[in-house]
CSV table of C-alpha atoms in Angstrom, one decimal:
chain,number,residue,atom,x,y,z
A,17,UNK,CA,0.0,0.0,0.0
A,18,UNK,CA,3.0,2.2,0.9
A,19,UNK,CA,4.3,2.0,-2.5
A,20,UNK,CA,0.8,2.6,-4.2
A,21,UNK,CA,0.9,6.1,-2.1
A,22,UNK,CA,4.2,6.7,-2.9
A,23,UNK,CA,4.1,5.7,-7.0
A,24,UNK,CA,0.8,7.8,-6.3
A,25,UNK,CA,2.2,11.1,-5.2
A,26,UNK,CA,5.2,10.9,-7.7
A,27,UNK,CA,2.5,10.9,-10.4
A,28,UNK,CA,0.2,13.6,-8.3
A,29,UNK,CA,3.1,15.8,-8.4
A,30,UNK,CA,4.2,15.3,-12.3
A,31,UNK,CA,0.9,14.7,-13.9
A,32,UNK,CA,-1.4,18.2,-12.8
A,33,UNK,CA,-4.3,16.2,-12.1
A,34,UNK,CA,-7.1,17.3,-10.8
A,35,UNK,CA,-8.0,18.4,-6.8
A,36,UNK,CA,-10.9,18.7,-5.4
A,37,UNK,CA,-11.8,21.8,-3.2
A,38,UNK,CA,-13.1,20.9,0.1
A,39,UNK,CA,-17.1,21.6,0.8
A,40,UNK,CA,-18.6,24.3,2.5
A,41,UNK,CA,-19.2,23.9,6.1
A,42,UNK,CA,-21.1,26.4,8.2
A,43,UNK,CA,-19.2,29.0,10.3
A,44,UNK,CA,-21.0,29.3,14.2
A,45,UNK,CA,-20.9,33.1,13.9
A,46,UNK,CA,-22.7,32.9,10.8
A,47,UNK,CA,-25.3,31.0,12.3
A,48,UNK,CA,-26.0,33.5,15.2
A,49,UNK,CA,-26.0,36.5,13.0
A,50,UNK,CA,-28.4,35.5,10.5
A,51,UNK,CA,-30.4,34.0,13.5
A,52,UNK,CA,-30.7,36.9,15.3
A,53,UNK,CA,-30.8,39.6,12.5
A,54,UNK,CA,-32.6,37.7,9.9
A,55,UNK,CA,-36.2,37.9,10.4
A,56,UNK,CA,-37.6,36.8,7.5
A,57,UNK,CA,-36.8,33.8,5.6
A,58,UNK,CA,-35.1,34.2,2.1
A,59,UNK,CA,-34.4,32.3,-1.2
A,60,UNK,CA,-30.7,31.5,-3.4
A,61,UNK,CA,-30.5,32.8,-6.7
A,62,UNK,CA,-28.3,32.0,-9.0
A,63,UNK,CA,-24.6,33.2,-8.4
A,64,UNK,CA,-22.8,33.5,-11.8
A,65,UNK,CA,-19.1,33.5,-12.4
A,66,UNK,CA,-18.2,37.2,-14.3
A,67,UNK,CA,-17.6,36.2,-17.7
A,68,UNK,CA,-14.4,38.1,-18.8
A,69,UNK,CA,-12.7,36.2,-15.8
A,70,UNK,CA,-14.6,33.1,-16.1
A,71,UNK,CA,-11.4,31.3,-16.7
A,72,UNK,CA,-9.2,32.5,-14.2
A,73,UNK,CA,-12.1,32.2,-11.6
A,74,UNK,CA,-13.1,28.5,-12.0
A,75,UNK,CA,-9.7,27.6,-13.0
A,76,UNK,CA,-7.7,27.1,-9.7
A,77,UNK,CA,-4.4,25.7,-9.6
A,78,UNK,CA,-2.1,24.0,-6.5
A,79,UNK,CA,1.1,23.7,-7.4
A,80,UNK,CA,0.8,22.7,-11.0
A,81,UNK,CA,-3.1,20.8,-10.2
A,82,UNK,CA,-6.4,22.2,-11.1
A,83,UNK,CA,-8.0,22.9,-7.8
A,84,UNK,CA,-12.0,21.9,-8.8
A,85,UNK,CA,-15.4,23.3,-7.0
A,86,UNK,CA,-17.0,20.1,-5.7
A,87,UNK,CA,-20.2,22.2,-6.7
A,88,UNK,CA,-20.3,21.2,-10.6
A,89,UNK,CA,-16.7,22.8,-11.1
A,90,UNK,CA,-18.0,26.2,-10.8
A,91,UNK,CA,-16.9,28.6,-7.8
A,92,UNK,CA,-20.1,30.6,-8.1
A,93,UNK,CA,-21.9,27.4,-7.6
A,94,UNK,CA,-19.3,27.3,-4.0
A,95,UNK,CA,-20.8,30.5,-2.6
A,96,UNK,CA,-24.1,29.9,-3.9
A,97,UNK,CA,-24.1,26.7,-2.4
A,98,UNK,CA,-22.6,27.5,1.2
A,99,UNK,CA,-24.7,31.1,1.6
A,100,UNK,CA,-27.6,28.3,1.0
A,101,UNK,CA,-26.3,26.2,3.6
A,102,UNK,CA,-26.0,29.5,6.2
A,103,UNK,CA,-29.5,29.7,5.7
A,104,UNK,CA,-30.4,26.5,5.9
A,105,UNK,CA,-28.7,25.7,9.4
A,106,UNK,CA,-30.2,29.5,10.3
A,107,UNK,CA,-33.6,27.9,9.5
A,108,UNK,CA,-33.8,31.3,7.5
A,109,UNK,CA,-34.2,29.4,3.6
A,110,UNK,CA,-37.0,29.2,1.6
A,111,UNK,CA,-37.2,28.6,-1.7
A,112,UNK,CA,-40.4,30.2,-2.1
A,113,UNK,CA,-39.3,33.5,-0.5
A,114,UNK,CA,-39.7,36.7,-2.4
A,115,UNK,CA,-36.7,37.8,-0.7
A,116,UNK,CA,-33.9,36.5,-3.3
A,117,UNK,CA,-30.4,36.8,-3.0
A,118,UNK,CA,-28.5,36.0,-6.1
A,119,UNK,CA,-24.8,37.7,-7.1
A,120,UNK,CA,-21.9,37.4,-9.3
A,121,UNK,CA,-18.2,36.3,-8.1
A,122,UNK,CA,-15.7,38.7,-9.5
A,123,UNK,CA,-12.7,37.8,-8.0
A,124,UNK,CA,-11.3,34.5,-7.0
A,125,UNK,CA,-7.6,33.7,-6.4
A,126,UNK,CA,-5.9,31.4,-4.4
A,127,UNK,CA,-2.2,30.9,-3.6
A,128,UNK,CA,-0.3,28.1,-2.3
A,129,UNK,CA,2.6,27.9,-4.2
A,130,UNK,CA,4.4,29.4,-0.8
A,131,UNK,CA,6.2,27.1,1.2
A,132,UNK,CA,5.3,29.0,4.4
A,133,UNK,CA,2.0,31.4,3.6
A,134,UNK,CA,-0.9,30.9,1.2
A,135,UNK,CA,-2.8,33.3,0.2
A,136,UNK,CA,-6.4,33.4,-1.2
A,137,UNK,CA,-8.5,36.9,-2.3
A,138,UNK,CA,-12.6,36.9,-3.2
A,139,UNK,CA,-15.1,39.4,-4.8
A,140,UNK,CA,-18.6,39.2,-4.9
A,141,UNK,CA,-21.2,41.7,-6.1
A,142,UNK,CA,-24.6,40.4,-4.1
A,143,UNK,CA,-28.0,41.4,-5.0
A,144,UNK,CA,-30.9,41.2,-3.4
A,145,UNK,CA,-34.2,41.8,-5.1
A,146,UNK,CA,-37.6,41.9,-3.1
A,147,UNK,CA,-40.9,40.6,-5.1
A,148,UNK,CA,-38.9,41.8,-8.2
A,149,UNK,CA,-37.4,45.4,-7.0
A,150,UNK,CA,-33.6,45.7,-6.3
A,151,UNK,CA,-32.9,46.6,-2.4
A,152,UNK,CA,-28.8,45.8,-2.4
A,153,UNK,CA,-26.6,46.2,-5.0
A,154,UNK,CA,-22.7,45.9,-3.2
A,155,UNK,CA,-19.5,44.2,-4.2
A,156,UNK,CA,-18.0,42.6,-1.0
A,157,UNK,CA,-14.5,41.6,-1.1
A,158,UNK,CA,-11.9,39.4,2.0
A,159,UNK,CA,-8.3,38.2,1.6
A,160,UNK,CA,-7.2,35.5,3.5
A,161,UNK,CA,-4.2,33.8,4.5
A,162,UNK,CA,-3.1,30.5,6.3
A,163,UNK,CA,0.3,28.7,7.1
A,164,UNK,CA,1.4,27.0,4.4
A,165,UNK,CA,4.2,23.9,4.2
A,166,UNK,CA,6.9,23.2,2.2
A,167,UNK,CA,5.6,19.5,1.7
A,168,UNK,CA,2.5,19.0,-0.8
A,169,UNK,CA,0.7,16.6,1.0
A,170,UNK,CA,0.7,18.7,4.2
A,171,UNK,CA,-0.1,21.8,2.2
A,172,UNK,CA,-3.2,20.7,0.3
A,173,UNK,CA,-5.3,19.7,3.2
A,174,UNK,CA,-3.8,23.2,4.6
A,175,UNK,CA,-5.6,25.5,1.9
A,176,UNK,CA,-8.2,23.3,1.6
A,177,UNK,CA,-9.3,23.9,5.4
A,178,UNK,CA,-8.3,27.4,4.3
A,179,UNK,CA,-10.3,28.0,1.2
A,180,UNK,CA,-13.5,27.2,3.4
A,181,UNK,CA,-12.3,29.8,5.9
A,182,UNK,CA,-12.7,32.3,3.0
A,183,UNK,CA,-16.2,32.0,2.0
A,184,UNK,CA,-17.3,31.4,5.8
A,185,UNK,CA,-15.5,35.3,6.4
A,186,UNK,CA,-16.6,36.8,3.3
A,187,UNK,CA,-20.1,35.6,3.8
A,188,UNK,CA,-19.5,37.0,7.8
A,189,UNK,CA,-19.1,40.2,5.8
A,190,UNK,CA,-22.0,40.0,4.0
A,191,UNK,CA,-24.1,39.2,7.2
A,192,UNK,CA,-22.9,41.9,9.1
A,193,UNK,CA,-23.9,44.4,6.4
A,194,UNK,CA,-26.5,46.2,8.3
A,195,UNK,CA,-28.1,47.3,4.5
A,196,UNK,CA,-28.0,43.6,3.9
A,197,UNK,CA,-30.0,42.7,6.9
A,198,UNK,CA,-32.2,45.4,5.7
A,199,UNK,CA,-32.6,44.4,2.5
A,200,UNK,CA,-33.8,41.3,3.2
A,201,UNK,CA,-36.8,42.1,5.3
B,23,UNK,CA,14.9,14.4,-16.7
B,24,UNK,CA,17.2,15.1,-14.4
B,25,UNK,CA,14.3,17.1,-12.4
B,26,UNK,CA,12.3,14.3,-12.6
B,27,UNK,CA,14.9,11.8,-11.5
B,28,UNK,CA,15.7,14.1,-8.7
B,29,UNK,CA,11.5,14.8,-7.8
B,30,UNK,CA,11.1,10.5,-8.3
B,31,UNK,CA,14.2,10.5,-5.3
B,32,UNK,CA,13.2,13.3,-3.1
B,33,UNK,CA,9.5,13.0,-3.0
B,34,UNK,CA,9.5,9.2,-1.7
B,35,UNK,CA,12.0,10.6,0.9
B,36,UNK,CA,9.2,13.0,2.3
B,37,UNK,CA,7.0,10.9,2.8
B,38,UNK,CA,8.9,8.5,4.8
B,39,UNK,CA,9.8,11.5,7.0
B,40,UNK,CA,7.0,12.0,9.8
B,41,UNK,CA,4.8,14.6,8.8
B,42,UNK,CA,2.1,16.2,10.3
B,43,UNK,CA,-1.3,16.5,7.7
B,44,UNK,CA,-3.6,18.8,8.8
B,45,UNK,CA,-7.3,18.1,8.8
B,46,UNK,CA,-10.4,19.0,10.9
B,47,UNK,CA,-12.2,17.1,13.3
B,48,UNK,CA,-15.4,18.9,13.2
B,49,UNK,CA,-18.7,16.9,12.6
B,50,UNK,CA,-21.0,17.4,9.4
B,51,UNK,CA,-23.6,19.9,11.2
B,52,UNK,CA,-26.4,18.2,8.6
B,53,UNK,CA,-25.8,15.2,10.4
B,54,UNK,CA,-26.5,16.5,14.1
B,55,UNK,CA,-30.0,16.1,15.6
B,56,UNK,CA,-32.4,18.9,14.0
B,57,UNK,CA,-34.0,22.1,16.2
B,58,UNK,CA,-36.2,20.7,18.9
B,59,UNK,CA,-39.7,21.9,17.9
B,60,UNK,CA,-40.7,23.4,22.0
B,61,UNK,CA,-37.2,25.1,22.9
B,62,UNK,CA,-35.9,26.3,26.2
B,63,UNK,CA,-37.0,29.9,26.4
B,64,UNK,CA,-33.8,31.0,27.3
B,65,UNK,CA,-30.6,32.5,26.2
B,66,UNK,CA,-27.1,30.9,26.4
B,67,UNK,CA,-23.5,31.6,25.8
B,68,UNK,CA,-20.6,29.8,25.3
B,69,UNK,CA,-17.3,30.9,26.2
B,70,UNK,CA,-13.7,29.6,24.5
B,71,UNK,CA,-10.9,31.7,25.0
B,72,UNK,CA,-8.4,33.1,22.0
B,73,UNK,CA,-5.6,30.7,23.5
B,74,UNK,CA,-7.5,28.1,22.6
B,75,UNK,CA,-9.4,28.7,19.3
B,76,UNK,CA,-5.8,28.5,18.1
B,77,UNK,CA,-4.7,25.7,19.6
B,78,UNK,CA,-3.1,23.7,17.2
B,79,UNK,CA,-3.0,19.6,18.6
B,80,UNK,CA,-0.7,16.7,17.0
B,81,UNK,CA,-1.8,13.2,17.6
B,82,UNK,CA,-0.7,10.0,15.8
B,83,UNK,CA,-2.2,8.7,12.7
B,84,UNK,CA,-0.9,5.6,10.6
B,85,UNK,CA,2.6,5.0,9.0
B,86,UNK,CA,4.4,7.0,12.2
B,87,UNK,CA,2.5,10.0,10.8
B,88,UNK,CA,0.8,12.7,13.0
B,89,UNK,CA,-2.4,14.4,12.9
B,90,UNK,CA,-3.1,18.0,13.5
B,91,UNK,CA,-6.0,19.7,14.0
B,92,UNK,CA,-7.5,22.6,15.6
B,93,UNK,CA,-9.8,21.0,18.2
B,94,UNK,CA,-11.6,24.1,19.8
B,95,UNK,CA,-11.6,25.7,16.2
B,96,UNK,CA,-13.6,22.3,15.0
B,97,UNK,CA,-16.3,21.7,17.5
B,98,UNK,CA,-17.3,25.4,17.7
B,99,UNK,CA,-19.9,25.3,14.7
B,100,UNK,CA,-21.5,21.3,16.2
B,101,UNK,CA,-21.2,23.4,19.9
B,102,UNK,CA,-23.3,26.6,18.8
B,103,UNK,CA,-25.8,24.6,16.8
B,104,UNK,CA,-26.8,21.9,19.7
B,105,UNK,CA,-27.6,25.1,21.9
B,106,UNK,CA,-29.3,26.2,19.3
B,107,UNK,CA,-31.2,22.9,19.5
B,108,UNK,CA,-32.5,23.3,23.0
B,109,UNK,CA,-32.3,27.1,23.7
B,110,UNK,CA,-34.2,29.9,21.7
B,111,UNK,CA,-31.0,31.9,21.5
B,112,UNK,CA,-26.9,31.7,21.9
B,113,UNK,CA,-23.7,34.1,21.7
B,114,UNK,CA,-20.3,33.0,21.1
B,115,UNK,CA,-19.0,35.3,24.5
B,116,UNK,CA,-15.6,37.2,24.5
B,117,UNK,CA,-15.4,36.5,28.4
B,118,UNK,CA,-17.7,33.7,30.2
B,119,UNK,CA,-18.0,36.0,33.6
B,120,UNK,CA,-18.1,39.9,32.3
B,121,UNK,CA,-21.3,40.7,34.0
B,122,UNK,CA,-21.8,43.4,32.0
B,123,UNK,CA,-21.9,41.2,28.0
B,124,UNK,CA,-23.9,39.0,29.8
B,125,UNK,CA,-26.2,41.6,30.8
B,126,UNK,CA,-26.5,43.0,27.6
B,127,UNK,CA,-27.0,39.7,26.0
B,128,UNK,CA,-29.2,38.7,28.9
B,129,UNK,CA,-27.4,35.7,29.2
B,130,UNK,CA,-28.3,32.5,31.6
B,131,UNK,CA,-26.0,29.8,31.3
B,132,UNK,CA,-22.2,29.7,29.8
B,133,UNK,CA,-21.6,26.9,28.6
B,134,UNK,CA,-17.2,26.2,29.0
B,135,UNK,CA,-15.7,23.7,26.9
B,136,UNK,CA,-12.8,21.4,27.4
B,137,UNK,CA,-12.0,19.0,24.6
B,138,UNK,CA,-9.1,16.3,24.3
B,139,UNK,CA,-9.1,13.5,21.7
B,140,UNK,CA,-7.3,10.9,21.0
B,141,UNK,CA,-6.3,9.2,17.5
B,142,UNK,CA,-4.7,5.9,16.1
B,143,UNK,CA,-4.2,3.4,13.2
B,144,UNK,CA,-2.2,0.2,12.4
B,145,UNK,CA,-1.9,0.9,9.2
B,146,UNK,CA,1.5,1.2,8.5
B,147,UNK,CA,1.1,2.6,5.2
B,148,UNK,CA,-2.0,5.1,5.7
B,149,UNK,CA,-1.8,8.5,7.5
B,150,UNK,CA,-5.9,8.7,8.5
B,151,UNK,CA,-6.6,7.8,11.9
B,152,UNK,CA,-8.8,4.8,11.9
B,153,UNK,CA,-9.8,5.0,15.7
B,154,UNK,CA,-10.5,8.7,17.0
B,155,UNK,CA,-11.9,9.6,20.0
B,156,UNK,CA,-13.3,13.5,21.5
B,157,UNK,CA,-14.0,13.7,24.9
B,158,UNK,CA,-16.2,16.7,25.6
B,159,UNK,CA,-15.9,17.9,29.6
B,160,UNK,CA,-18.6,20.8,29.5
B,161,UNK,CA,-19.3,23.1,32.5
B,162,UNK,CA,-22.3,25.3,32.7
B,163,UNK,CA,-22.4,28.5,34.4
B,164,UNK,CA,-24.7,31.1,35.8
B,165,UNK,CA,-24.1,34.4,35.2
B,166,UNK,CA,-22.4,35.0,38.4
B,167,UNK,CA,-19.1,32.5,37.7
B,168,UNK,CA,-20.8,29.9,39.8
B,169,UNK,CA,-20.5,26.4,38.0
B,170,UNK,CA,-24.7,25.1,38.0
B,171,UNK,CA,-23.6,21.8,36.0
B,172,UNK,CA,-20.9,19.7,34.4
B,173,UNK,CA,-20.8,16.4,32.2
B,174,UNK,CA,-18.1,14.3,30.4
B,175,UNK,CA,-19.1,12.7,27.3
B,176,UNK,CA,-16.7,10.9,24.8
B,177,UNK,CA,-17.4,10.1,20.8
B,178,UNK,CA,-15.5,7.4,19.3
B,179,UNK,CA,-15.6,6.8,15.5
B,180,UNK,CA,-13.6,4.2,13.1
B,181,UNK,CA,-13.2,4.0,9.7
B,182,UNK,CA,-11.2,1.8,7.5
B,183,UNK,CA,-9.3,2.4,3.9
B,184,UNK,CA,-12.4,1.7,2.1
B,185,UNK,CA,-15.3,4.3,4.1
B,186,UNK,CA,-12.0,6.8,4.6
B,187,UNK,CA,-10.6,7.2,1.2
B,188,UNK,CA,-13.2,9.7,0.4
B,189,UNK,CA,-12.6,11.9,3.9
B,190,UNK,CA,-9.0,10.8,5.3
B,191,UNK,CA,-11.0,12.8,8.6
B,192,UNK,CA,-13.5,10.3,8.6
B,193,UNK,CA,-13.4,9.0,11.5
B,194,UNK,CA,-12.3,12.3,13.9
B,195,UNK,CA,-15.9,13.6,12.1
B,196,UNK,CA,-17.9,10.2,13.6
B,197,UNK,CA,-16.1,10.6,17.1
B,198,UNK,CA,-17.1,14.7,17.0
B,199,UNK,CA,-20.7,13.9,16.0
B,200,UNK,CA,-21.2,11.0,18.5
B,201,UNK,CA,-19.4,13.4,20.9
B,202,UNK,CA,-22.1,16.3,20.3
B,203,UNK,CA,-25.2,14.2,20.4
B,204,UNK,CA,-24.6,12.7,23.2
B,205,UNK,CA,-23.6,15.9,25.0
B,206,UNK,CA,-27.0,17.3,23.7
B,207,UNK,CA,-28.7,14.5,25.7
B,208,UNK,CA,-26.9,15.2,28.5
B,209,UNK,CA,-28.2,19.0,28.7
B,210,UNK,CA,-31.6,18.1,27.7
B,211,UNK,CA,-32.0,15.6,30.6
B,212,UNK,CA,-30.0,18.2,32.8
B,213,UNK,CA,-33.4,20.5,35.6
B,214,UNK,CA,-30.6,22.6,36.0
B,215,UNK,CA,-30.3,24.1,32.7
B,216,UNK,CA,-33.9,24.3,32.2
């Protein structure tokens, strides 16, 4: 078995094969905030990925590997999918709600080529629209960094613990947007 | 080539060194027991300090490889949402006696965490634990400082190569989410924390 791991990291590390993000899982601050400031329940839109940086968005690398949403490849689908979850655990979702939140994800880049930092930066416009009318119209934006290792195999499970740290905070953001709260009554 | 000959050499050498891999211990929150319909109509806190939201824990894993994990970091998310179970509201609190954030919260209980785990696997070729274990000691508070209630509960969970190849943290996330339910029954049965 040994051997298997080790013919299997020589290839992981010459081949560029694909890596799979970790999911989303929900932040316990999250949870209180939209709890408490929440009062009405509210419905996922679609989050798109901007289209002139589609590419560079979705396209993730780790050292030399595509780094892949788990949510059909797409990192829009990633915040869609864990500001769903928020909700969700919150008890705040419907998908019937008038209140809608969709958005677009601008910015998405993530670095862990270092041996002792990694970096990762996100941009979001989020929208929310009430039965139809626009009520919040902001671009929200967090940088992020972790400890890194020299070592892939201690590095990857690094920034992927990391790169769920990002969309808990920026979503943190989002949450603690007093116009956002507001918005969504 | 010569790059490659000299990746084929060096890479095989790191991974006979003993390294640590981090991963995260904390249970899949889906999987935890939903709201309880009638809820406590009170409002609780829980309390863990700075010192130990960082804490940083190494425990062994297969192959002579170690573990590390955040522990506190981890259980915080399963720890809000069983309060959230039982009691109608509940603040992550910057200081579990400051009279005056509990005031202003209107705070009852505080709810003080201490978790150790423990981890293991024969494998000698795999790093993911195949035994872990959290033990949850939890201490309840009033909002004077004076402890109303304590319990010690401990989550064990075991998976082998085949149910852990998809989550190497498979079986830390079983002990976590054994540890949490069983803690919830423990403050559900609990008249003092009514």
């Amino acid at each position: 078995m040994r051997v298997i791991l080790l013919l299997f990291l020589c290839v992981l590390s010459l081949s560029g094969c694909a890596l799979q993000a970790e999911k989303y899982e929900i932040g316990a601050e999250n949870i209180q905030i939209l709890k408490r400031s929440l009062k009405s329940d509210v419905a996922v839109g679609k989050f798109a990925v901007d289209g002139k940086n589609k590419d560079k968005i979705n396209n993730l690398t780790f050292r030399g590997s595509t780094f892949v949403s788990p949510y059909n490849g797409s990192y829009g689908d990633y915040l869609q999918a864990a500001l769903t979850e928020d909700l969700k655990q919150a008890s705040r979702y419907s998908a019937k709600s008038a209140i809608k939140v969709s958005g677009v994800l601008l910015k998405n880049e993530f670095d862990a080529s270092g041996v002792s930092v990694g970096t990762a930066s996100i941009a979001a416009r989020i929208i929310v629209n009430n039965s139809g009318i626009e009520k919040y119209n902001k671009v929200v934006s967090y940088a992020h960094e972790w400890e890194s290792y020299f070592a892939a195999f201690s590095a990857l499970p690094a920034a992927k613990i990391a790169y769920v740290d990002v969309y808990r905070n920026l979503l943190k953001k989002i949450y603690s947007d007093k116009d956002f709260i507001n918005a969504c009554k | 080539m010569k790059r490659i000959k000299l990746l084929l050499v060096v890479l095989p050498l790191l991974v006979m060194v003993g390294c640590a891999h981090p991963m995260v211990i904390s249970p899949r929150v889906e999987e935890l027991p939903v709201e309880n319909k009638v809820k406590v109509d009170k409002v609780v806190g829980y309390y863990i300090s700075a010192a130990n939201l960082a804490l940083n824990v190494e425990s062994p894993g297969g192959g002579g490889d170690r573990l590390a994990y955040h522990p506190y970091k981890d259980i915080e998310g399963a720890l809000s949402k069983i309060l959230f179970n039982i009691y109608k509201d509940v603040y992550k609190l910057k200081s579990k006696t400051d009279p005056k954030e509990l005031s202003e919260k209107k705070v009852t209980y505080v709810f003080v965490p201490k978790v150790s785990t423990t981890s293991s696997s024969p494998s000698p070729f795999t790093w993911p634990p195949t035994d872990f274990s959290v033990t949850l000691d939890v201490h309840a508070l009033d909002s004077s400082g004076k402890q109303l209630w304590s319990s010690e509960v401990r989550g064990e969970g075991h998976a082998e190569y085949e149910q852990f190849k998809d989550d190497f943290q498979l079986a830390a996330r079983l002990a976590s989410k054994d540890a949490f339910i069983k803690l919830q029954k423990e403050i559900e049965k609990s008249n003092a924390l009514r």
